[in-house]
Amino acid sequence: MSVRVVIGTQWGDEGKGKIVDYLCKDVDLVVRFQGGSNAGHTVKIGKKVYRFHLLPSGVIRGKIGVIANGVVVDPEVLIDEIERLRSENIEPKLMVSDRANVVMIYHKLLDGAEEEYLGRKRIGTTRRGIGPCYSDKVARRGIRVGDLLDEDVLREKMELILPVKRELMKVYGVDFDLDIEDLTRRYLEYGEKIREFVKDTSYELNKAVREGKEILLEGAQGVMLDVDFGTYPYTTSSNTVAGNACTGSGISPRYIDEIIGVVKSYTTRVGGGPFPTELRDDIGKHLQMKGGEFGTTTGRARRCGWLDLVVVRHACTICGIDGLALTKLDVLDGLRKVKICVGYEYGGEVLDRFPSDLRILENLKPVYEEFDGWRMTKKARTFEDLPKEARDYVRFIEEFLEIPINIISVGAEREETITL
Ligand code: IMP
């Protein structure tokens, strides 16, 4: 048996979907433990491309998907994804935690309203209601999945919460005339549609651990979007670090066997906030086009830049990463030179760790190591098949981080993967 965690080590979009899909082969349960429908997983199987926001990617492969307590669940999205799978004759094996908080319509409206209010200082959220929902969870004003199954409980909560939300909407100048009765009915209907999946997932997961099942905990977003360790406030509203795999699922740290970090061979980020190695030139554009760097959730173009190992080391330290999966190496194919950031120059010093101060982050200068480019990695199926320059690039990353790279991805297809 083993319990493994997969974490994104940058700003999300590292290609975790493909890696989780690859690792899923021998897994019994795939678990999401944080985030919500702000995430976007793209999995390509044959000619078919599957895009999900809430369902764990393993569900397409017939694995048991678990949406655990740490996730914020938008029932509209969940029902839509279940129906999409059913229309392809895939009956999802799914468990949704009764403790997970529900993303309500007012959370989505407030997400948009807060962004408008922030103007130039906006976070650039996905507007999926994530921040307002987690805020309510922590303020103990949340509606949980279990509440959708009980009319009295839901109505009582709505009566308490909605008048306050109405006032808040007025502050933001948003028209909000949703009726308590209508909303209660709407969410009870959602509850009925997902009732069969609602479980005490922490109980089920601990039973699975005792029975020696293979469990994969699938992180969403990346460490630099973690609300504590990322580029706050330009982060998401959950903890994306490995530690939250335990809190967000109810599995004790005692049972985690392996933590895998996913690193994209360059860096991207969507939305606002500091990005030290961002390239606003032709190379950045090239990475964006060749890497297909457009958001799965919002369609926004992702900002692109060189690989930043100060970022990745920060993520690996906090998460205790055991091994790495390096993705999208093929996107660097054909460049004459490639660079890796190994430190930050600021105030006449070279910083070797990721600062928390936004003013420093916005004014530092990355220190780069330069490498010769290579022609093609896409066809490589073993490490030795890679051009020497690409091997040097990979080895440098390993040596710098002192963590082995166990998987290299050179394309979106499952077979375009090298294991070491
Ligand atoms: P929120 O999670 O929608 O509140 O957005 C907060 C920040 O996290 C924004 O910069 C988003 O673009 C970013 N973000 C949220 N989810 C993802 C993701 O799955 N990939 C990349 N960025 C994300």
Short mmCIF file of C-alpha atoms and ligand atoms in Angstrom, two decimals:
data_model
loop_
_atom_site.label_atom_id
_atom_site.label_comp_id
_atom_site.label_asym_id
_atom_site.label_seq_id
_atom_site.Cartn_x
_atom_site.Cartn_y
_atom_site.Cartn_z
CA MET A 1 0.00 0.00 0.00
CA SER A 2 1.09 3.56 -0.44
CA VAL A 3 -0.25 7.02 0.02
CA ARG A 4 1.30 9.54 -2.33
CA VAL A 5 0.83 13.27 -2.75
CA VAL A 6 1.36 15.21 -5.98
CA ILE A 7 2.08 18.93 -5.62
CA GLY A 8 2.67 21.75 -8.12
CA THR A 9 5.90 23.55 -7.26
CA GLN A 10 5.27 26.78 -9.19
CA TRP A 11 2.17 28.91 -9.85
CA GLY A 12 -0.05 26.03 -10.95
CA ASP A 13 -0.45 24.68 -14.49
CA GLU A 14 2.70 22.58 -14.15
CA GLY A 15 1.04 19.70 -15.99
CA LYS A 16 -0.07 17.84 -12.85
CA GLY A 17 -3.07 16.39 -14.72
CA LYS A 18 -0.87 14.36 -17.02
CA ILE A 19 1.45 13.23 -14.21
CA VAL A 20 -1.47 12.20 -11.98
CA ASP A 21 -2.99 10.36 -14.92
CA TYR A 22 0.35 8.62 -15.53
CA LEU A 23 0.73 7.65 -11.85
CA CYS A 24 -2.90 6.54 -11.65
CA LYS A 25 -2.29 3.18 -13.29
CA ASP A 26 -2.01 1.23 -10.04
CA VAL A 27 -4.01 3.53 -7.83
CA ASP A 28 -7.37 2.75 -6.18
CA LEU A 29 -8.42 6.20 -5.01
CA VAL A 30 -7.57 9.67 -6.33
CA VAL A 31 -8.27 12.47 -3.89
CA ARG A 32 -8.63 16.23 -4.19
CA PHE A 33 -8.01 17.96 -0.89
CA GLN A 34 -8.08 21.74 -1.56
CA GLY A 35 -9.18 24.37 -4.04
CA GLY A 36 -12.32 24.13 -6.08
CA SER A 37 -13.40 24.72 -9.64
CA ASN A 38 -10.65 27.33 -10.02
CA ALA A 39 -8.47 24.37 -10.99
CA GLY A 40 -8.32 23.00 -14.48
CA HIS A 41 -6.99 19.58 -15.32
CA THR A 42 -6.43 18.64 -18.89
CA VAL A 43 -5.95 14.97 -19.64
CA LYS A 44 -5.43 13.68 -23.15
CA ILE A 45 -6.35 10.08 -23.83
CA GLY A 46 -5.85 9.10 -27.45
CA LYS A 47 -7.49 11.79 -29.51
CA LYS A 48 -9.81 12.85 -26.72
CA VAL A 49 -9.06 15.79 -24.47
CA TYR A 50 -10.82 15.86 -21.09
CA ARG A 51 -11.05 19.07 -19.11
CA PHE A 52 -12.21 19.02 -15.51
CA HIS A 53 -12.34 21.59 -12.77
CA LEU A 54 -13.56 19.63 -9.78
CA LEU A 55 -13.43 15.92 -10.46
CA PRO A 56 -10.07 14.29 -9.72
CA SER A 57 -8.46 13.37 -13.05
CA GLY A 58 -8.30 9.65 -12.19
CA VAL A 59 -12.08 9.33 -12.45
CA ILE A 60 -11.83 9.10 -16.26
CA ARG A 61 -9.68 6.00 -15.79
CA GLY A 62 -12.37 4.38 -13.66
CA LYS A 63 -10.64 5.10 -10.34
CA ILE A 64 -12.58 6.11 -7.25
CA GLY A 65 -12.48 9.90 -7.09
CA VAL A 66 -12.71 11.60 -3.72
CA ILE A 67 -13.57 15.25 -3.23
CA ALA A 68 -12.44 15.61 0.35
CA ASN A 69 -13.33 18.05 3.13
CA GLY A 70 -10.71 20.67 2.19
CA VAL A 71 -12.22 21.32 -1.25
CA VAL A 72 -14.82 24.00 -1.87
CA VAL A 73 -17.51 22.44 -4.01
CA ASP A 74 -19.60 24.31 -6.57
CA PRO A 75 -22.50 21.87 -7.03
CA GLU A 76 -23.39 23.32 -10.44
CA VAL A 77 -19.93 22.50 -11.75
CA LEU A 78 -19.89 19.11 -10.06
CA ILE A 79 -23.25 18.08 -11.52
CA ASP A 80 -22.21 19.31 -14.96
CA GLU A 81 -19.00 17.26 -14.85
CA ILE A 82 -20.83 14.14 -13.65
CA GLU A 83 -23.35 14.56 -16.48
CA ARG A 84 -20.61 15.09 -19.05
CA LEU A 85 -18.98 11.81 -18.00
CA ARG A 86 -22.31 10.00 -18.10
CA SER A 87 -22.90 11.28 -21.63
CA GLU A 88 -19.68 9.43 -22.55
CA ASN A 89 -20.97 6.29 -20.84
CA ILE A 90 -18.57 6.66 -17.93
CA GLU A 91 -20.34 6.25 -14.59
CA PRO A 92 -18.15 8.14 -12.12
CA LYS A 93 -17.09 6.36 -8.97
CA LEU A 94 -17.18 9.31 -6.66
CA MET A 95 -17.27 10.32 -3.03
CA VAL A 96 -17.88 13.89 -1.92
CA SER A 97 -17.22 14.91 1.66
CA ASP A 98 -20.22 15.98 3.70
CA ARG A 99 -17.81 18.38 5.43
CA ALA A 100 -16.69 20.21 2.27
CA ASN A 101 -17.93 23.79 2.02
CA VAL A 102 -20.27 24.73 -0.81
CA VAL A 103 -19.53 27.53 -3.26
CA MET A 104 -22.81 29.44 -3.36
CA ILE A 105 -24.03 31.81 -6.05
CA TYR A 106 -23.30 34.79 -3.78
CA HIS A 107 -19.67 33.69 -3.44
CA LYS A 108 -19.26 33.91 -7.21
CA LEU A 109 -20.95 37.31 -7.37
CA LEU A 110 -18.80 38.59 -4.51
CA ASP A 111 -15.61 37.27 -6.11
CA GLY A 112 -16.32 39.39 -9.18
CA ALA A 113 -17.44 42.39 -7.13
CA GLU A 114 -14.29 42.35 -4.96
CA GLU A 115 -12.09 42.17 -8.04
CA GLU A 116 -13.86 45.18 -9.57
CA TYR A 117 -13.44 47.04 -6.29
CA LEU A 118 -9.68 46.33 -6.24
CA GLY A 119 -9.32 47.75 -9.75
CA ARG A 120 -5.63 47.96 -10.70
CA LYS A 121 -4.73 45.96 -7.60
CA ARG A 122 -7.01 43.08 -8.47
CA ILE A 123 -5.71 39.53 -7.83
CA GLY A 124 -6.88 38.27 -11.20
CA THR A 125 -8.94 35.47 -9.64
CA THR A 126 -10.80 32.90 -11.66
CA ARG A 127 -14.05 34.43 -10.32
CA ARG A 128 -15.24 30.99 -9.28
CA GLY A 129 -16.11 32.18 -5.77
CA ILE A 130 -13.12 30.51 -4.15
CA GLY A 131 -11.92 33.36 -1.90
CA PRO A 132 -15.40 34.31 -0.59
CA CYS A 133 -16.24 30.66 0.06
CA TYR A 134 -13.05 29.97 2.04
CA SER A 135 -13.61 33.28 3.89
CA ASP A 136 -17.05 32.06 4.99
CA LYS A 137 -15.63 28.67 5.96
CA VAL A 138 -13.09 30.25 8.29
CA ALA A 139 -15.67 32.72 9.59
CA ARG A 140 -17.90 29.71 10.34
CA ARG A 141 -20.64 31.03 8.09
CA GLY A 142 -20.28 28.37 5.44
CA ILE A 143 -22.78 25.94 4.02
CA ARG A 144 -21.42 22.44 3.87
CA VAL A 145 -22.29 19.68 1.41
CA GLY A 146 -24.09 17.76 4.17
CA ASP A 147 -26.38 20.77 4.70
CA LEU A 148 -27.71 20.42 1.14
CA LEU A 149 -29.29 17.13 2.17
CA ASP A 150 -31.39 18.58 4.99
CA GLU A 151 -34.09 21.13 4.22
CA ASP A 152 -34.46 22.49 7.77
CA VAL A 153 -30.76 22.96 8.31
CA LEU A 154 -30.26 24.63 4.94
CA ARG A 155 -33.23 26.99 5.32
CA GLU A 156 -32.11 28.04 8.80
CA LYS A 157 -28.62 28.78 7.54
CA MET A 158 -29.90 30.70 4.53
CA GLU A 159 -32.10 32.83 6.77
CA LEU A 160 -29.08 33.73 8.83
CA ILE A 161 -26.61 34.28 6.02
CA LEU A 162 -28.53 35.83 3.13
CA PRO A 163 -29.53 39.15 4.74
CA VAL A 164 -25.86 39.82 5.50
CA LYS A 165 -24.82 38.93 1.96
CA ARG A 166 -27.50 41.28 0.64
CA GLU A 167 -26.01 44.16 2.63
CA LEU A 168 -22.54 43.27 1.44
CA MET A 169 -23.68 43.28 -2.18
CA LYS A 170 -25.08 46.77 -1.65
CA VAL A 171 -21.65 47.94 -0.48
CA TYR A 172 -20.19 46.68 -3.76
CA GLY A 173 -23.13 48.03 -5.75
CA VAL A 174 -24.19 44.60 -7.02
CA ASP A 175 -27.80 43.89 -7.80
CA PHE A 176 -28.72 40.85 -5.69
CA ASP A 177 -32.38 40.03 -5.47
CA LEU A 178 -32.13 36.32 -4.84
CA ASP A 179 -34.90 35.09 -2.66
CA ILE A 180 -34.23 32.85 0.37
CA GLU A 181 -36.92 30.43 -0.67
CA ASP A 182 -35.76 30.18 -4.31
CA LEU A 183 -32.16 29.69 -3.32
CA THR A 184 -32.97 27.10 -0.68
CA ARG A 185 -34.99 25.15 -3.21
CA ARG A 186 -32.28 25.41 -5.84
CA TYR A 187 -29.55 24.13 -3.52
CA LEU A 188 -31.75 21.34 -2.15
CA GLU A 189 -32.19 20.17 -5.75
CA TYR A 190 -28.43 20.14 -6.18
CA GLY A 191 -28.22 18.16 -2.94
CA GLU A 192 -30.60 15.54 -4.31
CA LYS A 193 -28.54 15.20 -7.48
CA ILE A 194 -25.34 14.49 -5.56
CA ARG A 195 -26.85 12.70 -2.53
CA GLU A 196 -25.61 9.26 -3.65
CA PHE A 197 -22.00 10.50 -3.62
CA VAL A 198 -21.99 12.28 -0.26
CA LYS A 199 -19.96 10.42 2.35
CA ASP A 200 -17.78 10.90 5.40
CA THR A 201 -14.73 10.78 3.15
CA SER A 202 -12.17 10.92 5.98
CA TYR A 203 -13.71 7.75 7.41
CA GLU A 204 -13.67 6.08 3.98
CA LEU A 205 -10.11 7.17 3.29
CA ASN A 206 -8.81 5.90 6.62
CA LYS A 207 -10.58 2.61 5.99
CA ALA A 208 -8.85 2.46 2.60
CA VAL A 209 -5.49 3.17 4.29
CA ARG A 210 -6.09 0.31 6.76
CA GLU A 211 -7.05 -2.02 3.90
CA GLY A 212 -3.76 -1.25 2.16
CA LYS A 213 -5.28 0.54 -0.85
CA GLU A 214 -3.21 2.75 -3.14
CA ILE A 215 -4.15 6.38 -2.63
CA LEU A 216 -3.05 9.40 -4.63
CA LEU A 217 -3.71 12.87 -3.24
CA GLU A 218 -3.82 15.33 -6.11
CA GLY A 219 -2.88 18.95 -5.33
CA ALA A 220 -4.47 21.79 -7.28
CA GLN A 221 -2.73 25.09 -8.13
CA GLY A 222 0.88 25.33 -6.91
CA VAL A 223 2.97 26.27 -3.89
CA MET A 224 3.45 29.87 -5.06
CA LEU A 225 -0.33 30.28 -4.92
CA ASP A 226 -0.47 28.98 -1.32
CA VAL A 227 -2.19 31.48 0.94
CA ASP A 228 0.69 31.32 3.46
CA PHE A 229 3.78 30.52 1.42
CA GLY A 230 2.95 32.01 -1.98
CA THR A 231 3.11 35.57 -3.27
CA TYR A 232 0.43 36.83 -0.86
CA PRO A 233 -2.00 38.47 -1.49
CA TYR A 234 -1.61 37.36 -5.11
CA THR A 235 -2.45 33.80 -4.21
CA THR A 236 -5.45 31.55 -4.04
CA SER A 237 -7.32 31.17 -0.75
CA SER A 238 -6.29 27.66 0.24
CA ASN A 239 -3.08 25.98 1.36
CA THR A 240 -1.63 24.24 -1.64
CA VAL A 241 1.40 22.79 0.18
CA ALA A 242 1.78 19.08 0.95
CA GLY A 243 0.86 19.55 4.61
CA ASN A 244 -2.68 20.41 3.61
CA ALA A 245 -3.07 17.02 1.94
CA CYS A 246 -3.56 15.75 5.51
CA THR A 247 -5.81 18.52 6.83
CA GLY A 248 -7.80 18.60 3.63
CA SER A 249 -8.47 14.86 3.60
CA GLY A 250 -8.30 13.64 7.18
CA ILE A 251 -5.38 11.29 6.49
CA SER A 252 -2.70 11.49 9.17
CA PRO A 253 0.83 12.64 8.16
CA ARG A 254 1.93 9.28 9.60
CA TYR A 255 0.54 7.53 6.52
CA ILE A 256 2.03 9.66 3.75
CA ASP A 257 4.69 7.61 1.98
CA GLU A 258 5.84 9.85 -0.83
CA ILE A 259 5.52 13.46 -1.94
CA ILE A 260 6.04 14.15 -5.62
CA GLY A 261 6.69 17.66 -6.92
CA VAL A 262 5.72 18.63 -10.45
CA VAL A 263 8.01 21.19 -12.10
CA LYS A 264 7.37 22.69 -15.51
CA SER A 265 10.62 23.17 -17.48
CA TYR A 266 9.89 26.91 -17.54
CA THR A 267 7.57 29.09 -15.47
CA THR A 268 4.06 30.43 -16.01
CA ARG A 269 1.52 32.29 -13.95
CA VAL A 270 -2.00 33.55 -14.59
CA GLY A 271 -3.41 36.68 -13.04
CA GLY A 272 -1.58 39.45 -11.19
CA GLY A 273 1.38 39.38 -8.83
CA PRO A 274 5.16 39.18 -8.87
CA PHE A 275 6.93 36.90 -11.30
CA PRO A 276 10.72 37.41 -11.18
CA THR A 277 11.68 35.50 -14.34
CA GLU A 278 8.84 36.75 -16.55
CA LEU A 279 9.80 37.27 -20.20
CA ARG A 280 7.93 40.05 -21.96
CA ASP A 281 9.76 39.39 -25.23
CA ASP A 282 9.62 37.01 -28.19
CA ILE A 283 10.88 34.09 -26.13
CA GLY A 284 8.00 34.57 -23.66
CA LYS A 285 5.58 34.67 -26.58
CA HIS A 286 7.21 31.58 -28.06
CA LEU A 287 6.78 29.63 -24.78
CA GLN A 288 3.17 30.76 -24.56
CA MET A 289 2.31 29.65 -28.09
CA LYS A 290 4.34 26.45 -28.19
CA GLY A 291 3.32 25.46 -24.67
CA GLY A 292 -0.35 26.24 -25.32
CA GLU A 293 -0.24 28.45 -22.24
CA PHE A 294 -3.85 29.51 -22.06
CA GLY A 295 -5.92 28.84 -18.93
CA THR A 296 -8.14 25.76 -18.79
CA THR A 297 -10.57 27.57 -16.50
CA THR A 298 -10.64 31.13 -17.81
CA GLY A 299 -8.95 30.92 -21.21
CA ARG A 300 -6.60 33.73 -20.16
CA ALA A 301 -3.10 33.83 -21.67
CA ARG A 302 -0.54 32.73 -19.09
CA ARG A 303 2.49 34.91 -18.42
CA CYS A 304 5.66 32.96 -19.27
CA GLY A 305 9.31 33.03 -18.20
CA TRP A 306 12.44 31.01 -17.52
CA LEU A 307 12.54 28.24 -14.94
CA ASP A 308 13.07 29.72 -11.49
CA LEU A 309 14.81 27.32 -9.15
CA VAL A 310 14.60 29.71 -6.20
CA VAL A 311 10.84 29.25 -6.46
CA VAL A 312 11.05 25.50 -6.89
CA ARG A 313 13.51 25.08 -4.01
CA HIS A 314 11.18 27.10 -1.76
CA ALA A 315 8.33 24.76 -2.73
CA CYS A 316 10.39 21.59 -2.30
CA THR A 317 11.58 22.65 1.16
CA ILE A 318 8.12 23.44 2.49
CA CYS A 319 6.58 20.33 0.98
CA GLY A 320 9.43 17.91 1.69
CA ILE A 321 9.43 16.74 -1.91
CA ASP A 322 10.94 13.25 -2.36
CA GLY A 323 11.07 13.12 -6.14
CA LEU A 324 10.28 15.34 -9.10
CA ALA A 325 8.37 15.09 -12.35
CA LEU A 326 9.70 17.53 -14.95
CA THR A 327 7.09 18.47 -17.53
CA LYS A 328 6.93 20.12 -20.95
CA LEU A 329 10.65 19.79 -21.67
CA ASP A 330 9.75 19.64 -25.38
CA VAL A 331 8.44 23.21 -25.26
CA LEU A 332 12.06 24.38 -24.93
CA ASP A 333 13.06 22.42 -28.08
CA GLY A 334 14.58 24.62 -30.78
CA LEU A 335 15.69 27.52 -28.57
CA ARG A 336 19.32 28.58 -29.14
CA LYS A 337 19.96 29.27 -25.43
CA VAL A 338 17.95 28.43 -22.34
CA LYS A 339 18.27 29.94 -18.89
CA ILE A 340 17.58 28.92 -15.31
CA CYS A 341 17.29 31.38 -12.44
CA VAL A 342 19.50 30.35 -9.51
CA GLY A 343 19.33 33.41 -7.24
CA TYR A 344 17.95 36.93 -6.86
CA GLU A 345 20.07 40.07 -6.79
CA TYR A 346 18.69 42.72 -4.47
CA GLY A 347 20.34 45.63 -2.65
CA GLY A 348 23.85 44.52 -3.64
CA GLU A 349 23.29 41.00 -2.30
CA VAL A 350 22.32 37.70 -3.87
CA LEU A 351 19.32 36.23 -2.09
CA ASP A 352 19.13 32.47 -2.14
CA ARG A 353 15.61 32.17 -0.78
CA PHE A 354 12.20 33.38 -1.78
CA PRO A 355 11.34 36.67 -0.04
CA SER A 356 7.88 37.36 1.37
CA ASP A 357 8.05 41.13 0.82
CA LEU A 358 6.28 42.16 -2.40
CA ARG A 359 8.44 45.28 -2.74
CA ILE A 360 11.58 43.14 -2.83
CA LEU A 361 9.97 40.70 -5.23
CA GLU A 362 9.04 43.47 -7.63
CA ASN A 363 12.49 45.01 -7.66
CA LEU A 364 14.94 42.15 -7.65
CA LYS A 365 17.02 40.96 -10.58
CA PRO A 366 17.18 37.25 -11.35
CA VAL A 367 20.63 35.68 -11.56
CA TYR A 368 20.73 33.23 -14.46
CA GLU A 369 22.72 30.19 -15.45
CA GLU A 370 22.78 29.88 -19.25
CA PHE A 371 22.68 26.62 -21.20
CA ASP A 372 23.02 25.69 -24.86
CA GLY A 373 19.69 24.81 -26.44
CA TRP A 374 18.82 21.56 -28.22
CA ARG A 375 16.80 20.54 -31.24
CA MET A 376 14.34 17.92 -30.17
CA THR A 377 13.27 15.93 -27.11
CA LYS A 378 9.76 14.99 -28.17
CA LYS A 379 10.67 11.58 -29.55
CA ALA A 380 12.88 10.55 -26.62
CA ARG A 381 11.62 7.61 -24.57
CA THR A 382 14.69 7.06 -22.37
CA PHE A 383 16.99 9.54 -20.67
CA GLU A 384 19.80 8.52 -23.03
CA ASP A 385 17.61 9.39 -26.04
CA LEU A 386 17.62 13.04 -24.96
CA PRO A 387 20.14 15.39 -26.63
CA LYS A 388 23.20 16.00 -24.45
CA GLU A 389 22.23 19.65 -23.87
CA ALA A 390 18.79 18.63 -22.59
CA ARG A 391 20.37 16.02 -20.31
CA ASP A 392 22.68 18.74 -18.94
CA TYR A 393 19.64 20.94 -18.27
CA VAL A 394 17.87 18.14 -16.41
CA ARG A 395 20.94 17.13 -14.39
CA PHE A 396 21.55 20.74 -13.39
CA ILE A 397 18.02 20.97 -11.93
CA GLU A 398 18.51 17.74 -9.99
CA GLU A 399 21.88 18.79 -8.62
CA PHE A 400 20.71 22.27 -7.68
CA LEU A 401 17.67 20.96 -5.81
CA GLU A 402 19.36 17.79 -4.55
CA ILE A 403 16.19 15.89 -5.38
CA PRO A 404 15.96 13.17 -8.05
CA ILE A 405 13.91 13.70 -11.19
CA ASN A 406 11.99 10.46 -11.68
CA ILE A 407 9.72 11.40 -14.56
CA ILE A 408 10.28 13.64 -17.59
CA SER A 409 7.37 14.55 -19.81
CA VAL A 410 8.11 15.47 -23.43
CA GLY A 411 4.57 15.80 -24.76
CA ALA A 412 0.91 15.63 -23.81
CA GLU A 413 0.47 11.94 -24.72
CA ARG A 414 0.83 9.29 -22.05
CA GLU A 415 3.62 7.57 -23.98
CA GLU A 416 5.59 10.81 -24.30
CA THR A 417 7.02 10.17 -20.87
CA ILE A 418 10.46 9.12 -19.69
CA THR A 419 10.91 7.36 -16.36
CA LEU A 420 14.30 7.37 -14.71
P1 IMP B 1 -8.74 32.15 -7.21
O1 IMP B 1 -8.17 30.85 -6.77
O2 IMP B 1 -9.80 32.03 -8.26
O3 IMP B 1 -9.16 33.01 -6.05
O4 IMP B 1 -7.56 32.98 -7.94
C1 IMP B 1 -6.43 33.46 -7.23
C2 IMP B 1 -5.18 33.36 -8.08
O5 IMP B 1 -4.84 32.00 -8.28
C3 IMP B 1 -5.29 33.98 -9.47
O6 IMP B 1 -4.05 34.52 -9.85
C4 IMP B 1 -5.60 32.78 -10.34
O7 IMP B 1 -5.21 32.99 -11.68
C5 IMP B 1 -4.76 31.73 -9.67
N1 IMP B 1 -5.24 30.36 -9.88
C6 IMP B 1 -6.28 29.76 -9.27
N2 IMP B 1 -6.40 28.48 -9.70
C7 IMP B 1 -5.41 28.28 -10.57
C8 IMP B 1 -4.98 27.13 -11.33
O8 IMP B 1 -5.54 26.05 -11.26
N3 IMP B 1 -3.88 27.33 -12.11
C9 IMP B 1 -3.21 28.51 -12.17
N4 IMP B 1 -3.57 29.59 -11.49
C10 IMP B 1 -4.65 29.47 -10.69
#
